[in-house]
Amino acid sequence: MTTFFNNLNDSEFRKHFLFLSFFMLFFLALRIIQGDFRLADSEDYFATAELLKSGEYFSSSTDFGMATLLTKRPFLYPILILFPGFSNDLVIVLLQTLLGFLNIYLTLELFKKLGGKSFLLVTALVLLTPSIFIYTHLVMTEALVMTLSLLMALQLTGKLDSKKTFRIQLIGIVLVFLKPAFYLFPIVSLLFFLFYFVRTKTFHFSVFLPLLLTIGYMGFNKERTGYFHFSSMQNINLIDYNLYLFKAQKEGAEAANQWRDSVYLQVEKLPTFEQQSEFLATEGKKAIQENLIPYSVFHFYGAVRGSIDPGRFDLMTLVEKYDPNQGFLNMLSTAGLKKTISNFFEYKYFWIILILIPIFFATLFKWALLFRHLWQRKKRIDFAGTFLVIFIAYAILITGPVNASRYMMPLQGILIAYAVISWESYRAKKSSTKQ
């Protein structure tokens, strides 16, 4: 709390915090005018909240549709959106706006804690990352994940100790039960900390907690549905997105549709959710094994490509209820580059394309500076810095070919803070060379 007031008493810190907070309110006003606070995924959270409210969430089902819904989204965010008043989108978004203010504060605090001075450049890069504002005002988990990511980064400044290790595990647990994509991260985290303990001759039992709770939740899902898994999103992402996009690029959209339809026709013939899920997982693994190298390249390329997505879809949510299948990255994966570019210039909201140009170059600027920072510190990266790099790499790579600015939004505060630190280092080095 002392740090909080000290930061706000810093005139430079306070000025930029208030300026960016104004823009958070400005984007809130745009969202209220637009009037739609939900994306397609938002409906899943409300459906899960309905199950929790009625008590059905704790029931059992082997029906494919019901079991898929029961396990699709972890319970944490649906519980949180129940508190401000069930189905009251505006109240939920207003509360998330408070989180938005916190995220701005944490970004500036991280930058200051790293020794940064150029708050103006931080502010400019935040403004050139509109996804930070846009997803704060949608009923989605991104704002919360951003808060947790920034808290994680703050724990990873300086050297690790037992208190920081414990806090990192708590953050990891919340991430797992907030966003299914993080359910494998406890394994990565445990392996890292076991190595860290061997090297430092220390130990903290808390490093086992995220994995134990994840396994416990998977056991709970087995009790409910008969299938040991964390989320039905695992198979949905595998079949409906990752492999579908891979086959669409390799064989064409028609062949990809036929493959996906044939898989689900076989699924319908199986009697239980357990058999249906095992079949989907087996089909997915078989398709990957048959194309191991091409698919691995496709997955990696998609993850990296998405990390520089300027976010046309994000801006589109401010003007109309947008079809995600018409997003730039989706068109690029299914229709090819030539047709995508043609569609791009026939786009009815051409002004959005103009806005995306500086956003795209700002994104490249951030990544270039971040890689420079890593290169400059390659011999000095400590355990805390290594874990942060692993965390960011996991968050990017796990998304694969569906990666886009939305999935990158929670990492933006970290990327901006470290990018500007790199810029300051570059300027200082250049200035000393001239002297």
PDB file of N, CA, C and O in Angstrom, residues 167-207:
ATOM      1  N   ARG A 167       4.102 -17.066  -4.017  1.00  0.00           N
ATOM      2  CA  ARG A 167       3.157 -16.189  -4.717  1.00  0.00           C
ATOM      3  C   ARG A 167       3.005 -16.583  -6.182  1.00  0.00           C
ATOM      4  O   ARG A 167       1.903 -16.527  -6.745  1.00  0.00           O
ATOM      5  N   ILE A 168       4.101 -16.988  -6.803  1.00  0.00           N
ATOM      6  CA  ILE A 168       4.055 -17.420  -8.208  1.00  0.00           C
ATOM      7  C   ILE A 168       3.159 -18.639  -8.359  1.00  0.00           C
ATOM      8  O   ILE A 168       2.392 -18.748  -9.328  1.00  0.00           O
ATOM      9  N   GLN A 169       3.218 -19.556  -7.383  1.00  0.00           N
ATOM     10  CA  GLN A 169       2.356 -20.742  -7.446  1.00  0.00           C
ATOM     11  C   GLN A 169       0.886 -20.366  -7.306  1.00  0.00           C
ATOM     12  O   GLN A 169       0.027 -20.918  -8.002  1.00  0.00           O
ATOM     13  N   LEU A 170       0.595 -19.417  -6.425  1.00  0.00           N
ATOM     14  CA  LEU A 170      -0.790 -18.966  -6.261  1.00  0.00           C
ATOM     15  C   LEU A 170      -1.312 -18.333  -7.545  1.00  0.00           C
ATOM     16  O   LEU A 170      -2.451 -18.591  -7.971  1.00  0.00           O
ATOM     17  N   ILE A 171      -0.485 -17.507  -8.166  1.00  0.00           N
ATOM     18  CA  ILE A 171      -0.869 -16.886  -9.442  1.00  0.00           C
ATOM     19  C   ILE A 171      -1.093 -17.965 -10.495  1.00  0.00           C
ATOM     20  O   ILE A 171      -2.061 -17.914 -11.262  1.00  0.00           O
ATOM     21  N   GLY A 172      -0.210 -18.965 -10.529  1.00  0.00           N
ATOM     22  CA  GLY A 172      -0.338 -20.064 -11.484  1.00  0.00           C
ATOM     23  C   GLY A 172      -1.635 -20.836 -11.301  1.00  0.00           C
ATOM     24  O   GLY A 172      -2.291 -21.215 -12.280  1.00  0.00           O
ATOM     25  N   ILE A 173      -2.028 -21.051 -10.049  1.00  0.00           N
ATOM     26  CA  ILE A 173      -3.277 -21.776  -9.762  1.00  0.00           C
ATOM     27  C   ILE A 173      -4.473 -20.997 -10.300  1.00  0.00           C
ATOM     28  O   ILE A 173      -5.364 -21.560 -10.958  1.00  0.00           O
ATOM     29  N   VAL A 174      -4.501 -19.693 -10.048  1.00  0.00           N
ATOM     30  CA  VAL A 174      -5.621 -18.868 -10.521  1.00  0.00           C
ATOM     31  C   VAL A 174      -5.662 -18.860 -12.049  1.00  0.00           C
ATOM     32  O   VAL A 174      -6.750 -18.953 -12.651  1.00  0.00           O
ATOM     33  N   LEU A 175      -4.514 -18.779 -12.692  1.00  0.00           N
ATOM     34  CA  LEU A 175      -4.465 -18.797 -14.159  1.00  0.00           C
ATOM     35  C   LEU A 175      -5.050 -20.087 -14.717  1.00  0.00           C
ATOM     36  O   LEU A 175      -5.800 -20.067 -15.698  1.00  0.00           O
ATOM     37  N   VAL A 176      -4.716 -21.202 -14.106  1.00  0.00           N
ATOM     38  CA  VAL A 176      -5.213 -22.506 -14.580  1.00  0.00           C
ATOM     39  C   VAL A 176      -6.735 -22.555 -14.545  1.00  0.00           C
ATOM     40  O   VAL A 176      -7.378 -23.029 -15.495  1.00  0.00           O
ATOM     41  N   PHE A 177      -7.319 -22.053 -13.455  1.00  0.00           N
ATOM     42  CA  PHE A 177      -8.774 -22.151 -13.304  1.00  0.00           C
ATOM     43  C   PHE A 177      -9.512 -20.945 -13.875  1.00  0.00           C
ATOM     44  O   PHE A 177     -10.723 -20.823 -13.725  1.00  0.00           O
ATOM     45  N   LEU A 178      -8.751 -20.091 -14.530  1.00  0.00           N
ATOM     46  CA  LEU A 178      -9.347 -18.947 -15.229  1.00  0.00           C
ATOM     47  C   LEU A 178      -9.377 -19.189 -16.729  1.00  0.00           C
ATOM     48  O   LEU A 178     -10.353 -18.849 -17.406  1.00  0.00           O
ATOM     49  N   LYS A 179      -8.311 -19.807 -17.256  1.00  0.00           N
ATOM     50  CA  LYS A 179      -8.179 -19.992 -18.700  1.00  0.00           C
ATOM     51  C   LYS A 179      -7.637 -21.393 -18.973  1.00  0.00           C
ATOM     52  O   LYS A 179      -6.511 -21.718 -18.557  1.00  0.00           O
ATOM     53  N   PRO A 180      -8.383 -22.246 -19.680  1.00  0.00           N
ATOM     54  CA  PRO A 180      -7.972 -23.642 -19.889  1.00  0.00           C
ATOM     55  C   PRO A 180      -6.608 -23.805 -20.556  1.00  0.00           C
ATOM     56  O   PRO A 180      -5.930 -24.806 -20.338  1.00  0.00           O
ATOM     57  N   ALA A 181      -6.193 -22.807 -21.351  1.00  0.00           N
ATOM     58  CA  ALA A 181      -4.914 -22.918 -22.055  1.00  0.00           C
ATOM     59  C   ALA A 181      -3.736 -23.092 -21.095  1.00  0.00           C
ATOM     60  O   ALA A 181      -2.689 -23.621 -21.476  1.00  0.00           O
ATOM     61  N   PHE A 182      -3.908 -22.682 -19.834  1.00  0.00           N
ATOM     62  CA  PHE A 182      -2.809 -22.752 -18.871  1.00  0.00           C
ATOM     63  C   PHE A 182      -2.769 -24.073 -18.105  1.00  0.00           C
ATOM     64  O   PHE A 182      -1.941 -24.226 -17.205  1.00  0.00           O
ATOM     65  N   TYR A 183      -3.618 -25.047 -18.454  1.00  0.00           N
ATOM     66  CA  TYR A 183      -3.682 -26.254 -17.627  1.00  0.00           C
ATOM     67  C   TYR A 183      -2.410 -27.091 -17.693  1.00  0.00           C
ATOM     68  O   TYR A 183      -2.136 -27.886 -16.770  1.00  0.00           O
ATOM     69  N   LEU A 184      -1.596 -26.928 -18.735  1.00  0.00           N
ATOM     70  CA  LEU A 184      -0.320 -27.652 -18.821  1.00  0.00           C
ATOM     71  C   LEU A 184       0.833 -26.882 -18.177  1.00  0.00           C
ATOM     72  O   LEU A 184       1.906 -27.449 -17.956  1.00  0.00           O
ATOM     73  N   PHE A 185       0.604 -25.603 -17.879  1.00  0.00           N
ATOM     74  CA  PHE A 185       1.709 -24.802 -17.343  1.00  0.00           C
ATOM     75  C   PHE A 185       2.224 -25.295 -15.995  1.00  0.00           C
ATOM     76  O   PHE A 185       3.427 -25.160 -15.713  1.00  0.00           O
ATOM     77  N   PRO A 186       1.394 -25.876 -15.107  1.00  0.00           N
ATOM     78  CA  PRO A 186       1.933 -26.411 -13.853  1.00  0.00           C
ATOM     79  C   PRO A 186       3.055 -27.435 -14.048  1.00  0.00           C
ATOM     80  O   PRO A 186       3.967 -27.519 -13.222  1.00  0.00           O
ATOM     81  N   ILE A 187       2.999 -28.195 -15.142  1.00  0.00           N
ATOM     82  CA  ILE A 187       4.070 -29.163 -15.421  1.00  0.00           C
ATOM     83  C   ILE A 187       5.355 -28.413 -15.752  1.00  0.00           C
ATOM     84  O   ILE A 187       6.434 -28.730 -15.230  1.00  0.00           O
ATOM     85  N   VAL A 188       5.225 -27.416 -16.628  1.00  0.00           N
ATOM     86  CA  VAL A 188       6.384 -26.606 -17.023  1.00  0.00           C
ATOM     87  C   VAL A 188       6.974 -25.913 -15.799  1.00  0.00           C
ATOM     88  O   VAL A 188       8.193 -25.912 -15.584  1.00  0.00           O
ATOM     89  N   SER A 189       6.105 -25.332 -14.979  1.00  0.00           N
ATOM     90  CA  SER A 189       6.536 -24.614 -13.782  1.00  0.00           C
ATOM     91  C   SER A 189       7.237 -25.546 -12.795  1.00  0.00           C
ATOM     92  O   SER A 189       8.290 -25.203 -12.244  1.00  0.00           O
ATOM     93  N   LEU A 190       6.663 -26.728 -12.587  1.00  0.00           N
ATOM     94  CA  LEU A 190       7.250 -27.685 -11.646  1.00  0.00           C
ATOM     95  C   LEU A 190       8.647 -28.115 -12.086  1.00  0.00           C
ATOM     96  O   LEU A 190       9.583 -28.160 -11.273  1.00  0.00           O
ATOM     97  N   LEU A 191       8.802 -28.424 -13.363  1.00  0.00           N
ATOM     98  CA  LEU A 191      10.116 -28.827 -13.873  1.00  0.00           C
ATOM     99  C   LEU A 191      11.140 -27.717 -13.682  1.00  0.00           C
ATOM    100  O   LEU A 191      12.286 -27.975 -13.299  1.00  0.00           O
ATOM    101  N   PHE A 192      10.726 -26.487 -13.946  1.00  0.00           N
ATOM    102  CA  PHE A 192      11.639 -25.357 -13.773  1.00  0.00           C
ATOM    103  C   PHE A 192      12.070 -25.231 -12.313  1.00  0.00           C
ATOM    104  O   PHE A 192      13.267 -25.086 -12.014  1.00  0.00           O
ATOM    105  N   PHE A 193      11.096 -25.262 -11.398  1.00  0.00           N
ATOM    106  CA  PHE A 193      11.432 -25.037  -9.991  1.00  0.00           C
ATOM    107  C   PHE A 193      12.206 -26.210  -9.382  1.00  0.00           C
ATOM    108  O   PHE A 193      13.028 -26.001  -8.484  1.00  0.00           O
ATOM    109  N   LEU A 194      11.966 -27.417  -9.853  1.00  0.00           N
ATOM    110  CA  LEU A 194      12.779 -28.540  -9.385  1.00  0.00           C
ATOM    111  C   LEU A 194      14.238 -28.332  -9.786  1.00  0.00           C
ATOM    112  O   LEU A 194      15.163 -28.593  -9.000  1.00  0.00           O
ATOM    113  N   PHE A 195      14.456 -27.863 -11.022  1.00  0.00           N
ATOM    114  CA  PHE A 195      15.812 -27.544 -11.474  1.00  0.00           C
ATOM    115  C   PHE A 195      16.398 -26.415 -10.630  1.00  0.00           C
ATOM    116  O   PHE A 195      17.567 -26.462 -10.210  1.00  0.00           O
ATOM    117  N   TYR A 196      15.571 -25.408 -10.356  1.00  0.00           N
ATOM    118  CA  TYR A 196      16.002 -24.263  -9.543  1.00  0.00           C
ATOM    119  C   TYR A 196      16.403 -24.711  -8.132  1.00  0.00           C
ATOM    120  O   TYR A 196      17.424 -24.265  -7.586  1.00  0.00           O
ATOM    121  N   PHE A 197      15.612 -25.609  -7.552  1.00  0.00           N
ATOM    122  CA  PHE A 197      15.921 -26.091  -6.203  1.00  0.00           C
ATOM    123  C   PHE A 197      17.233 -26.874  -6.166  1.00  0.00           C
ATOM    124  O   PHE A 197      18.010 -26.759  -5.215  1.00  0.00           O
ATOM    125  N   VAL A 198      17.463 -27.680  -7.189  1.00  0.00           N
ATOM    126  CA  VAL A 198      18.711 -28.443  -7.252  1.00  0.00           C
ATOM    127  C   VAL A 198      19.906 -27.501  -7.328  1.00  0.00           C
ATOM    128  O   VAL A 198      20.920 -27.689  -6.638  1.00  0.00           O
ATOM    129  N   ARG A 199      19.765 -26.452  -8.158  1.00  0.00           N
ATOM    130  CA  ARG A 199      20.878 -25.521  -8.353  1.00  0.00           C
ATOM    131  C   ARG A 199      21.105 -24.620  -7.139  1.00  0.00           C
ATOM    132  O   ARG A 199      22.246 -24.218  -6.865  1.00  0.00           O
ATOM    133  N   THR A 200      20.043 -24.293  -6.418  1.00  0.00           N
ATOM    134  CA  THR A 200      20.179 -23.360  -5.287  1.00  0.00           C
ATOM    135  C   THR A 200      20.167 -24.051  -3.937  1.00  0.00           C
ATOM    136  O   THR A 200      20.308 -23.394  -2.898  1.00  0.00           O
ATOM    137  N   LYS A 201      19.948 -25.393  -3.951  1.00  0.00           N
ATOM    138  CA  LYS A 201      19.893 -26.177  -2.705  1.00  0.00           C
ATOM    139  C   LYS A 201      18.826 -25.636  -1.749  1.00  0.00           C
ATOM    140  O   LYS A 201      19.046 -25.471  -0.542  1.00  0.00           O
ATOM    141  N   THR A 202      17.662 -25.333  -2.329  1.00  0.00           N
ATOM    142  CA  THR A 202      16.517 -24.880  -1.547  1.00  0.00           C
ATOM    143  C   THR A 202      15.313 -25.755  -1.906  1.00  0.00           C
ATOM    144  O   THR A 202      15.396 -26.607  -2.801  1.00  0.00           O
ATOM    145  N   PHE A 203      14.179 -25.525  -1.230  1.00  0.00           N
ATOM    146  CA  PHE A 203      12.965 -26.286  -1.555  1.00  0.00           C
ATOM    147  C   PHE A 203      11.752 -25.562  -0.992  1.00  0.00           C
ATOM    148  O   PHE A 203      11.817 -24.925   0.064  1.00  0.00           O
ATOM    149  N   HIS A 204      10.647 -25.656  -1.721  1.00  0.00           N
ATOM    150  CA  HIS A 204       9.368 -25.120  -1.245  1.00  0.00           C
ATOM    151  C   HIS A 204       8.257 -26.019  -1.787  1.00  0.00           C
ATOM    152  O   HIS A 204       8.081 -26.139  -2.996  1.00  0.00           O
ATOM    153  N   PHE A 205       7.506 -26.643  -0.879  1.00  0.00           N
ATOM    154  CA  PHE A 205       6.482 -27.618  -1.268  1.00  0.00           C
ATOM    155  C   PHE A 205       5.396 -27.011  -2.154  1.00  0.00           C
ATOM    156  O   PHE A 205       4.746 -27.723  -2.928  1.00  0.00           O
ATOM    157  N   SER A 206       5.194 -25.691  -2.083  1.00  0.00           N
ATOM    158  CA  SER A 206       4.105 -25.044  -2.821  1.00  0.00           C
ATOM    159  C   SER A 206       4.193 -25.264  -4.328  1.00  0.00           C
ATOM    160  O   SER A 206       3.182 -25.139  -5.029  1.00  0.00           O
ATOM    161  N   VAL A 207       5.379 -25.615  -4.849  1.00  0.00           N
ATOM    162  CA  VAL A 207       5.523 -25.796  -6.301  1.00  0.00           C
ATOM    163  C   VAL A 207       4.697 -26.976  -6.809  1.00  0.00           C
ATOM    164  O   VAL A 207       4.439 -27.085  -8.007  1.00  0.00           O
TER     165      VAL A 207
END
